[in-house]
CSV table of C-alpha atoms and ligand atoms in Angstrom, one decimal:
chain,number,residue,atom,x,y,z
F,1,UNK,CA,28.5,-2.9,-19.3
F,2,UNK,CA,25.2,-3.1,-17.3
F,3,UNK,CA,23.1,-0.6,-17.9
F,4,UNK,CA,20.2,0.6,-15.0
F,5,UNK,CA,17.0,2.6,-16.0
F,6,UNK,CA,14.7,4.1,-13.5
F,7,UNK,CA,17.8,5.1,-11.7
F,8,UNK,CA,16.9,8.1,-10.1
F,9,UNK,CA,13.9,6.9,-8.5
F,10,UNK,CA,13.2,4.8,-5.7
F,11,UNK,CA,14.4,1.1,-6.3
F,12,UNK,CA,16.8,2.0,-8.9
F,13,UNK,CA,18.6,4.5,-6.7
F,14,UNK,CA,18.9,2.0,-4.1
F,15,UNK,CA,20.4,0.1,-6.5
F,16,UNK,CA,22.8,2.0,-8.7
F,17,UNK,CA,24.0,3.0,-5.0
F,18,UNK,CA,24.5,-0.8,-4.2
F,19,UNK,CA,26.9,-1.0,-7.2
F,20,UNK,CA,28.9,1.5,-6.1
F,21,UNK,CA,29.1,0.8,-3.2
F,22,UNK,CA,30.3,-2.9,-4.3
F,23,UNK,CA,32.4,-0.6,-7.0
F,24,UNK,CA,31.3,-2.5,-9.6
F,25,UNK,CA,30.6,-0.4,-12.7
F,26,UNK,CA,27.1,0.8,-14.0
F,27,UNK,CA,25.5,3.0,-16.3
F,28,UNK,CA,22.6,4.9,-14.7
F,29,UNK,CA,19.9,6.1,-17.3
F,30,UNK,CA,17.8,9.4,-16.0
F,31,UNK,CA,15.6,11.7,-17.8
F,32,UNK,CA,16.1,15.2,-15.4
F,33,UNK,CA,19.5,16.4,-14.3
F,34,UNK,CA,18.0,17.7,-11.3
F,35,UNK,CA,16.5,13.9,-10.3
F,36,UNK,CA,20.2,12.7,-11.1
F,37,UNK,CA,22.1,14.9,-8.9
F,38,UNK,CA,22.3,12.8,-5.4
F,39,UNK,CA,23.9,10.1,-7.9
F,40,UNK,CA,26.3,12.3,-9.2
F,41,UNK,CA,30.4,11.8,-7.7
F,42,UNK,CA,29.3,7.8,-6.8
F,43,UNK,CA,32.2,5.2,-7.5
F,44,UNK,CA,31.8,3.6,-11.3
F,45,UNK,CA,28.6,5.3,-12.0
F,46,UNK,CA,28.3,6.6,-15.3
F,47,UNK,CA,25.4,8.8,-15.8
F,48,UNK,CA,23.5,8.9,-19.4
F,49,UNK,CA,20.7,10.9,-20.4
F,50,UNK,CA,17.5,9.2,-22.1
F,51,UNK,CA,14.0,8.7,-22.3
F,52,UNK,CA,12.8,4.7,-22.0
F,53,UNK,CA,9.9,5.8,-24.4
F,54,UNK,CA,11.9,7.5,-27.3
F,55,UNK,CA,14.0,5.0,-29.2
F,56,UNK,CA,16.6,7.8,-30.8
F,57,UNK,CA,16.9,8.9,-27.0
F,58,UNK,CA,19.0,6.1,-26.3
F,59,UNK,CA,21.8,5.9,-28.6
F,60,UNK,CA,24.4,6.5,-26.4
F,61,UNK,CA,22.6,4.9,-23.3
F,62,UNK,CA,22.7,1.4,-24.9
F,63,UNK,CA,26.3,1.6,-26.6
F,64,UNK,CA,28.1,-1.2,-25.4
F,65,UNK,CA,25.8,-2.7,-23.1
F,66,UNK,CA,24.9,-6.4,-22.4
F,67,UNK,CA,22.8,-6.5,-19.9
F,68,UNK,CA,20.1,-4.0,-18.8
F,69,UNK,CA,17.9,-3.8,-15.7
F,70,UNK,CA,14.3,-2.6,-16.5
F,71,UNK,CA,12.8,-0.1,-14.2
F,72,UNK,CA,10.2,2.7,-14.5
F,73,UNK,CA,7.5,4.3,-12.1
F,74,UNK,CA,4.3,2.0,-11.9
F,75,UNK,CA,2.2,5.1,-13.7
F,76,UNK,CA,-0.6,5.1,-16.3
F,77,UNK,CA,2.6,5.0,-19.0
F,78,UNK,CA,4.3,1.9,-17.2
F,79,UNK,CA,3.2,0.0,-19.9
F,80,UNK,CA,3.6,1.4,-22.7
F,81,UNK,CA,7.2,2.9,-21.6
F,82,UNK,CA,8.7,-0.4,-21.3
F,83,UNK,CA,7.1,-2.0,-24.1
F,84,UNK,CA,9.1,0.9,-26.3
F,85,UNK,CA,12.0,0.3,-24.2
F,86,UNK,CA,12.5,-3.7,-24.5
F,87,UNK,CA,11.6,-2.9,-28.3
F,88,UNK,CA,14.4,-0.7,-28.6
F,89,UNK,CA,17.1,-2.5,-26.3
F,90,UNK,CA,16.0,-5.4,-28.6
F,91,UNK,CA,16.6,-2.9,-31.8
F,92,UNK,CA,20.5,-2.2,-30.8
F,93,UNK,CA,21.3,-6.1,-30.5
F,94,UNK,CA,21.9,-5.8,-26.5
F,95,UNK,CA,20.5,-9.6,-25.6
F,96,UNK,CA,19.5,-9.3,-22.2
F,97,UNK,CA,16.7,-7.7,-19.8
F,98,UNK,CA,16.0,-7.8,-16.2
F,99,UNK,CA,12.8,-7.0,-15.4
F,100,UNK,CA,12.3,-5.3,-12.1
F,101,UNK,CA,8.5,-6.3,-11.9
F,102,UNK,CA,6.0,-6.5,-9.1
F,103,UNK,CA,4.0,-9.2,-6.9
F,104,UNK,CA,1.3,-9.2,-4.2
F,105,UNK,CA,2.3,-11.8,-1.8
F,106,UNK,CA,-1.6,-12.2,-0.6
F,107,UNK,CA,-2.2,-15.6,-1.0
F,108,UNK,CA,-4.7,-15.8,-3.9
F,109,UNK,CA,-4.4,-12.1,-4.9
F,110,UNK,CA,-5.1,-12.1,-8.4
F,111,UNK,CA,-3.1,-9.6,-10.4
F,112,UNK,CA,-5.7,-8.7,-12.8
F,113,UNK,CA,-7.8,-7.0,-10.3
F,114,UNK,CA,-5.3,-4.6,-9.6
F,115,UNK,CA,-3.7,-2.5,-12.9
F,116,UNK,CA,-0.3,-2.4,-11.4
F,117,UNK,CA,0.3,-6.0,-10.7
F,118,UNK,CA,-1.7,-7.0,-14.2
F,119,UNK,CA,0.6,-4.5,-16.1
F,120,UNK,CA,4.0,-6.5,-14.9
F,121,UNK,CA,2.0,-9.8,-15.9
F,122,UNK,CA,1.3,-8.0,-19.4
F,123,UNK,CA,4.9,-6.7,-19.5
F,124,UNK,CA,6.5,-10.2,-18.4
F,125,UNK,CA,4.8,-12.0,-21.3
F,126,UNK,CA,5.8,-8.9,-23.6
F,127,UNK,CA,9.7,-10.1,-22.6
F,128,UNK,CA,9.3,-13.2,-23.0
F,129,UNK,CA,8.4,-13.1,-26.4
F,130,UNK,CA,10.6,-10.3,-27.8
F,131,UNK,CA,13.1,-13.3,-28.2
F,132,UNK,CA,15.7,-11.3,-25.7
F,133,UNK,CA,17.3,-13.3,-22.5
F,134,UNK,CA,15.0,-12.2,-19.7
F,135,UNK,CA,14.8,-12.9,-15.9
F,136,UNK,CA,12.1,-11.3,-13.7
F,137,UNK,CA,12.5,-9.9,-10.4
F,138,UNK,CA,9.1,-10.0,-8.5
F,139,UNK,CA,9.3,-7.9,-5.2
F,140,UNK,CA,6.5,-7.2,-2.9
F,141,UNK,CA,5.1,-4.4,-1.8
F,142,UNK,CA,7.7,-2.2,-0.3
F,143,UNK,CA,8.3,-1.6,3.5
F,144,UNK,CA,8.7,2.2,2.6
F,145,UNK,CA,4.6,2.4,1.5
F,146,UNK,CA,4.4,2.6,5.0
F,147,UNK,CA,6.1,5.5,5.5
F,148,UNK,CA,4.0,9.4,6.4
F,149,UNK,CA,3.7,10.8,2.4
F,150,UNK,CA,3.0,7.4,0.8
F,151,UNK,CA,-0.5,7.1,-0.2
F,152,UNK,CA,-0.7,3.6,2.2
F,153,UNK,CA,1.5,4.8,4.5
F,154,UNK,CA,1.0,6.3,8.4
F,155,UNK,CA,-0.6,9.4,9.2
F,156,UNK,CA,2.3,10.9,10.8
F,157,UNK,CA,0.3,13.8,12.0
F,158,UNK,CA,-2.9,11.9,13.7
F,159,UNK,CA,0.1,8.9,14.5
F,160,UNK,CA,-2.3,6.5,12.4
F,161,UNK,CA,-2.3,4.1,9.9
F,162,UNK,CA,-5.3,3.8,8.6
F,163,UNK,CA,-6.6,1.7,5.6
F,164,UNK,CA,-9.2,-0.6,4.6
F,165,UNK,CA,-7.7,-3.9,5.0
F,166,UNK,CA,-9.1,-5.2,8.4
F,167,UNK,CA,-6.6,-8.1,9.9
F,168,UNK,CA,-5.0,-9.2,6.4
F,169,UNK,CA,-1.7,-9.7,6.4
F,170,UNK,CA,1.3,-8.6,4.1
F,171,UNK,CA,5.0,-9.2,3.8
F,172,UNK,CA,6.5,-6.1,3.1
F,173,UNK,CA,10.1,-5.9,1.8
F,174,UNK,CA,13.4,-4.0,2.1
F,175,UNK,CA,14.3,-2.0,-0.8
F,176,UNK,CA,18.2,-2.1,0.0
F,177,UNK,CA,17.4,-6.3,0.0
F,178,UNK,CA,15.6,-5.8,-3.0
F,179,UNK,CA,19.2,-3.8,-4.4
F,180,UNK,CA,21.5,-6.2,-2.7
F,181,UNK,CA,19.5,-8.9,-4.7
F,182,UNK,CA,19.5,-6.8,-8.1
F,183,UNK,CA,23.0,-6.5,-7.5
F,184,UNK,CA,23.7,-10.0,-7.3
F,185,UNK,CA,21.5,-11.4,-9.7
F,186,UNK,CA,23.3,-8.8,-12.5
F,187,UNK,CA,26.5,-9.8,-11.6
F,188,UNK,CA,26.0,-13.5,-11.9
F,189,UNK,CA,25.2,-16.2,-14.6
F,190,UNK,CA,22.4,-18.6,-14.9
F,191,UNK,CA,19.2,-16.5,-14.2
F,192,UNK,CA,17.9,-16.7,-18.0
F,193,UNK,CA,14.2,-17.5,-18.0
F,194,UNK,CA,13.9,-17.6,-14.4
F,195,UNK,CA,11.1,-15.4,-12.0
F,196,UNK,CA,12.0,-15.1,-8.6
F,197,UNK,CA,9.2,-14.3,-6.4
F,198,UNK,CA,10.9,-11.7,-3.3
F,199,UNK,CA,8.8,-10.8,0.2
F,200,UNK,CA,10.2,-10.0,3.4
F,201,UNK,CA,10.9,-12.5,6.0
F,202,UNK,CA,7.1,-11.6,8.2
F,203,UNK,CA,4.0,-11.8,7.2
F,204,UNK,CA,2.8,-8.9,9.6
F,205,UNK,CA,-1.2,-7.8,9.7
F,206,UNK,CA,-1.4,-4.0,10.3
F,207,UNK,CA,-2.2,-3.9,14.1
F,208,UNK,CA,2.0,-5.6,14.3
F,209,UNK,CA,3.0,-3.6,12.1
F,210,UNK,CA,2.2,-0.1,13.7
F,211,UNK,CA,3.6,-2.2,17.0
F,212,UNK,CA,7.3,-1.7,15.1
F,213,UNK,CA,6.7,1.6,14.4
F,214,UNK,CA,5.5,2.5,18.3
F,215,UNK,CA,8.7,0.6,19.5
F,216,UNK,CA,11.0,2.2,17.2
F,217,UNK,CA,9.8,5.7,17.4
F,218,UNK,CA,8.8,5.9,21.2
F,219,UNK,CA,5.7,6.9,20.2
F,220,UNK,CA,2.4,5.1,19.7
F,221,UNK,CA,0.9,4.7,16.5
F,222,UNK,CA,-2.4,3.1,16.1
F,223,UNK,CA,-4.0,1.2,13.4
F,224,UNK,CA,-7.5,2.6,12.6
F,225,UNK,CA,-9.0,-0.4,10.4
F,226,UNK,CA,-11.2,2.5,7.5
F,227,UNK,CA,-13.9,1.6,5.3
F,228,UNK,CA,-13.2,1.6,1.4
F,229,UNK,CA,-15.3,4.5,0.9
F,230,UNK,CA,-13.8,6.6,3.7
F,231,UNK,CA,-10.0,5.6,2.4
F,232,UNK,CA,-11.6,6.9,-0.9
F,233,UNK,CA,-12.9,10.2,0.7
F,234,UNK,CA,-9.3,10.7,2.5
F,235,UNK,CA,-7.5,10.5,-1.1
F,236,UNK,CA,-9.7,13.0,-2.7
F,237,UNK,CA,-9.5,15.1,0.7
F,238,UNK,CA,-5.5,14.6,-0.2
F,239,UNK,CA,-5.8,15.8,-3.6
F,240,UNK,CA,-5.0,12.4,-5.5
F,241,UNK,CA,-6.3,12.4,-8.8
F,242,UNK,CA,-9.6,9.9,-8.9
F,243,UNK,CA,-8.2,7.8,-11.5
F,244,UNK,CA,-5.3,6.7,-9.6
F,245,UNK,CA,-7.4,7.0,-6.2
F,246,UNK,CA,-9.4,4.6,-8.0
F,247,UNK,CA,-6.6,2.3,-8.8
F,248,UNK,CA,-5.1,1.7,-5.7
F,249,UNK,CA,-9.0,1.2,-4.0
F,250,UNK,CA,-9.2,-1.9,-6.4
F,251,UNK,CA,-5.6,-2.9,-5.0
F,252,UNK,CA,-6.7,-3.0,-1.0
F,253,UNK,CA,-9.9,-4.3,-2.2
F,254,UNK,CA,-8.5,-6.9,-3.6
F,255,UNK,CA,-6.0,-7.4,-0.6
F,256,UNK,CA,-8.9,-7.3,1.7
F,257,UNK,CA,-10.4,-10.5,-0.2
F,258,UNK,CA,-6.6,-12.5,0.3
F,259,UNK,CA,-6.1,-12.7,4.5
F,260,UNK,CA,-3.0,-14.4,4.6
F,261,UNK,CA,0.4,-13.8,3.5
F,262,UNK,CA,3.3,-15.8,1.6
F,263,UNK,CA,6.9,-15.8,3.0
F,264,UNK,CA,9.3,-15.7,0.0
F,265,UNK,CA,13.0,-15.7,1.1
F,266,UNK,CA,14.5,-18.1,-1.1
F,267,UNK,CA,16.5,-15.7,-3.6
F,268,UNK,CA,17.6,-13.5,-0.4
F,269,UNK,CA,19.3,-16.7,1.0
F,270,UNK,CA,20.9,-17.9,-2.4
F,271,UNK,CA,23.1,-14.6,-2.3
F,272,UNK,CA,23.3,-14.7,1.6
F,273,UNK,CA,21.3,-11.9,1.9
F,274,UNK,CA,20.2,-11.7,5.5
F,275,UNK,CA,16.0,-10.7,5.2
F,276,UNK,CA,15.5,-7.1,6.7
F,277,UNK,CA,12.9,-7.0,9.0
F,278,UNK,CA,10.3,-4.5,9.6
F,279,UNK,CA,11.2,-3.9,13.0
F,280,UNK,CA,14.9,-3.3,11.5
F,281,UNK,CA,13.0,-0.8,8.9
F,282,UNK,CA,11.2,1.1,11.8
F,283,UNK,CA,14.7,1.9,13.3
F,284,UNK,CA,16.5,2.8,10.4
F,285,UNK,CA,13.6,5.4,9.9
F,286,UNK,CA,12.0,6.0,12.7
F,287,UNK,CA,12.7,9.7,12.4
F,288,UNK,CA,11.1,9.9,8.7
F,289,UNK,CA,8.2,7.9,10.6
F,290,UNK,CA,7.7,11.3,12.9
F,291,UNK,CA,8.0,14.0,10.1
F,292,UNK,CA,5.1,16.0,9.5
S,1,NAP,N1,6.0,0.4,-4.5
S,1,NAP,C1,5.9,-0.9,-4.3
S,1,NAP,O1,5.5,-1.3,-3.2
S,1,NAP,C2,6.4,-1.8,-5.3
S,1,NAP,C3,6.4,-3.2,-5.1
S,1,NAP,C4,6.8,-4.1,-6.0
S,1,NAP,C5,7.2,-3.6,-7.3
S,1,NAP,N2,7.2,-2.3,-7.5
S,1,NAP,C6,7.6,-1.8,-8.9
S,1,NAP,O2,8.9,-1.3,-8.8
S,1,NAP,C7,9.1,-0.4,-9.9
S,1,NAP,C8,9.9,0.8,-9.4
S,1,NAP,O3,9.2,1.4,-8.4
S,1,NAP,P1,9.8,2.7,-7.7
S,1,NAP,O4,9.0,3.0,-6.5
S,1,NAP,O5,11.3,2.6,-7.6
S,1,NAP,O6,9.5,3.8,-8.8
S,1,NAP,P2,9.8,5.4,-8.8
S,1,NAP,O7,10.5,5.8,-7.5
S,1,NAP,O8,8.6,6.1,-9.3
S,1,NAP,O9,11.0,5.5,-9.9
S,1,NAP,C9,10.7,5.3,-11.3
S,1,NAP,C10,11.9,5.6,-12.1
S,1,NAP,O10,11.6,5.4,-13.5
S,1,NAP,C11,12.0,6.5,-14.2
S,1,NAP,N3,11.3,6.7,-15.5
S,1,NAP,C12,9.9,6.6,-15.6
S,1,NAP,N4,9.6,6.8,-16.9
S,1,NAP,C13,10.8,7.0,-17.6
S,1,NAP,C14,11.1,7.2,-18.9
S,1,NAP,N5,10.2,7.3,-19.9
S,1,NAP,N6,12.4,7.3,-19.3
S,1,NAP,C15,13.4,7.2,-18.3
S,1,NAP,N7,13.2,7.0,-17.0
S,1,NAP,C16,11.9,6.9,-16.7
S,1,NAP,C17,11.8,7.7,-13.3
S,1,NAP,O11,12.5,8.8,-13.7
S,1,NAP,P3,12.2,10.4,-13.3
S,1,NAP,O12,12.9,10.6,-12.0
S,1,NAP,O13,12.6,11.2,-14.5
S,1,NAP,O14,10.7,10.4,-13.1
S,1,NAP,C18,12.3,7.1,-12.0
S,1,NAP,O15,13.7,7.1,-12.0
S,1,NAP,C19,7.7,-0.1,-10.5
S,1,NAP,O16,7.6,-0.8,-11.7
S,1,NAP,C20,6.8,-0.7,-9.4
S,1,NAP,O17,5.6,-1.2,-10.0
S,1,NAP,C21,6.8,-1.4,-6.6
């Protein structure tokens, strides 16, 4: 049995969707019945209560299972939630972890300036040494950070994106890539001790990619190129906590420092995954792109 945590949020809906939808069967751990409910009724999906940070939570979660996707939100806890949770997979004798982990694809980006990306570097070496089977999954950032209510996305309001990067660019990617890849890579053998490194297939700057969104929406968006400081000032203005305001000004600082952009396909095309591209992704949501 393959069990999936962080299944009721973005990534790991995606991908306990992707299952089904290839009606292979999956357990699906969640924490709130109410986050679990659009799951509920899919093909093969067995749904098990649990908390990744409380060992006695997952009893029942971890019966049977032999392989486990790691996922959970990249928060001040990331950490230490899946430290507890690869000690405890570890604890009832399942051998093997996925790690759902994270990479800038900036060329030269490096990930301890930036606590989300250091935290999957910290975590990776964790797994590594618990002695378990491990394989890392390393997406970029994804094409739906763009999107009006993420804290980098468009201002669907002003029809702006604005953010402090100047003309970098960055190779977003597909989430239902990153879940047809998931998929694949847990239904297959041979991926022990392997990291595969995941973009999408353009490295776009900003200016191309509120272009897509303009074509796909009929409307024009603009890139406003911001200062740090007045990024930081529209956060607080938004309400974000400073900490975490804080923490995602060290991650576009550090983009801003890294101009250019890697391509990564090569684990799309060993599955025959065809790359999504954001022009693809500005269609597919080009209403969410003008919701207020
Ligand atoms: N965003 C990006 O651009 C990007 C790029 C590359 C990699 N990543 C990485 O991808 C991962 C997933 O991102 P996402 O956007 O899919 O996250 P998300 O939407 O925040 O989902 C996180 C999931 O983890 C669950 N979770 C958190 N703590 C838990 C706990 N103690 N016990 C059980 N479940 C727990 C959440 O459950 P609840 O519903 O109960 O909260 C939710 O289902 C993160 O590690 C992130 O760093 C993100």
């Amino acid at each position: 049995m393959i069990l999936v945590t962080g299944a009721t949020g973005l990534a790991g809906s995606a991908i306990v969707r992707e299952f089904a939808r290839q009606n292979t069967p999956v357990r699906a751990l969640f924490r709130s019945p109410d986050m679990a409910r659009p799951l509920r009724g899919l093909t093969g999906v067995e749904l098990v209560q649990g908390d990744m940070l409380r060992a006695e939570s997952l009893t029942t979660a971890l019966r049977g299972v032999d392989r486990v996707l790691m996922i959970s939100s990249a928060d001040k806890r990331m950490a230490e939630t899946q430290y507890a949770f690869i000690d405890a997979v570890k604890a009832a004798g399942v051998p093997y972890i996925m790690k759902l982990s994270g990479k800038e694809s900036g060329i030269g980006f490096d990930p301890f300036k930036f606590q989300g990306t250091r935290e999957h570097v910290e975590i990776e070496r964790h797994l590594e040494a618990s002695g378990l089977a491990w394989t890392h999954l390393r997406p970029s950032q994804f094409m739906h950070r763009y999107l009006p209510g993420a804290l980098t996305g468009v201002d669907a309001a002003r029809r702006e994106l604005r953010l402090p990067i100047g003309d970098i660019q960055l190779s977003p990617v597909d989430v239902e890539d990153i879940a047809k890849v998931a998929v694949a890579l847990m239904r297959s053998d041979g991926h022990e001790g392997m990291a595969y490194d995941m973009t999408g297939p353009e490295a776009l700057t900003m200016k191309e990619v509120v272009e897509h969104i303009s074509q796909a929406t009929g409307t024009t968006f603009t890139y406003v190129p911001v200062s740090l400081e007045e990024k930081l000032r529209e956060f607080r203005e938004l309400g974000v906590p400073e900490a975490f305001a804080q923490i995602i000004k060290d991650q576009l600082a550090e983009r801003s420092r890294h101009p250019e952009s890697y391509v990564r396909t090569e684990i799309h095309e060993a599955f025959g995954v065809r790359p999504t591209s954001f022009a693809e992704f500005a269609q597919r949501h080009a209403k969410a792109f003008l919701r207020l």
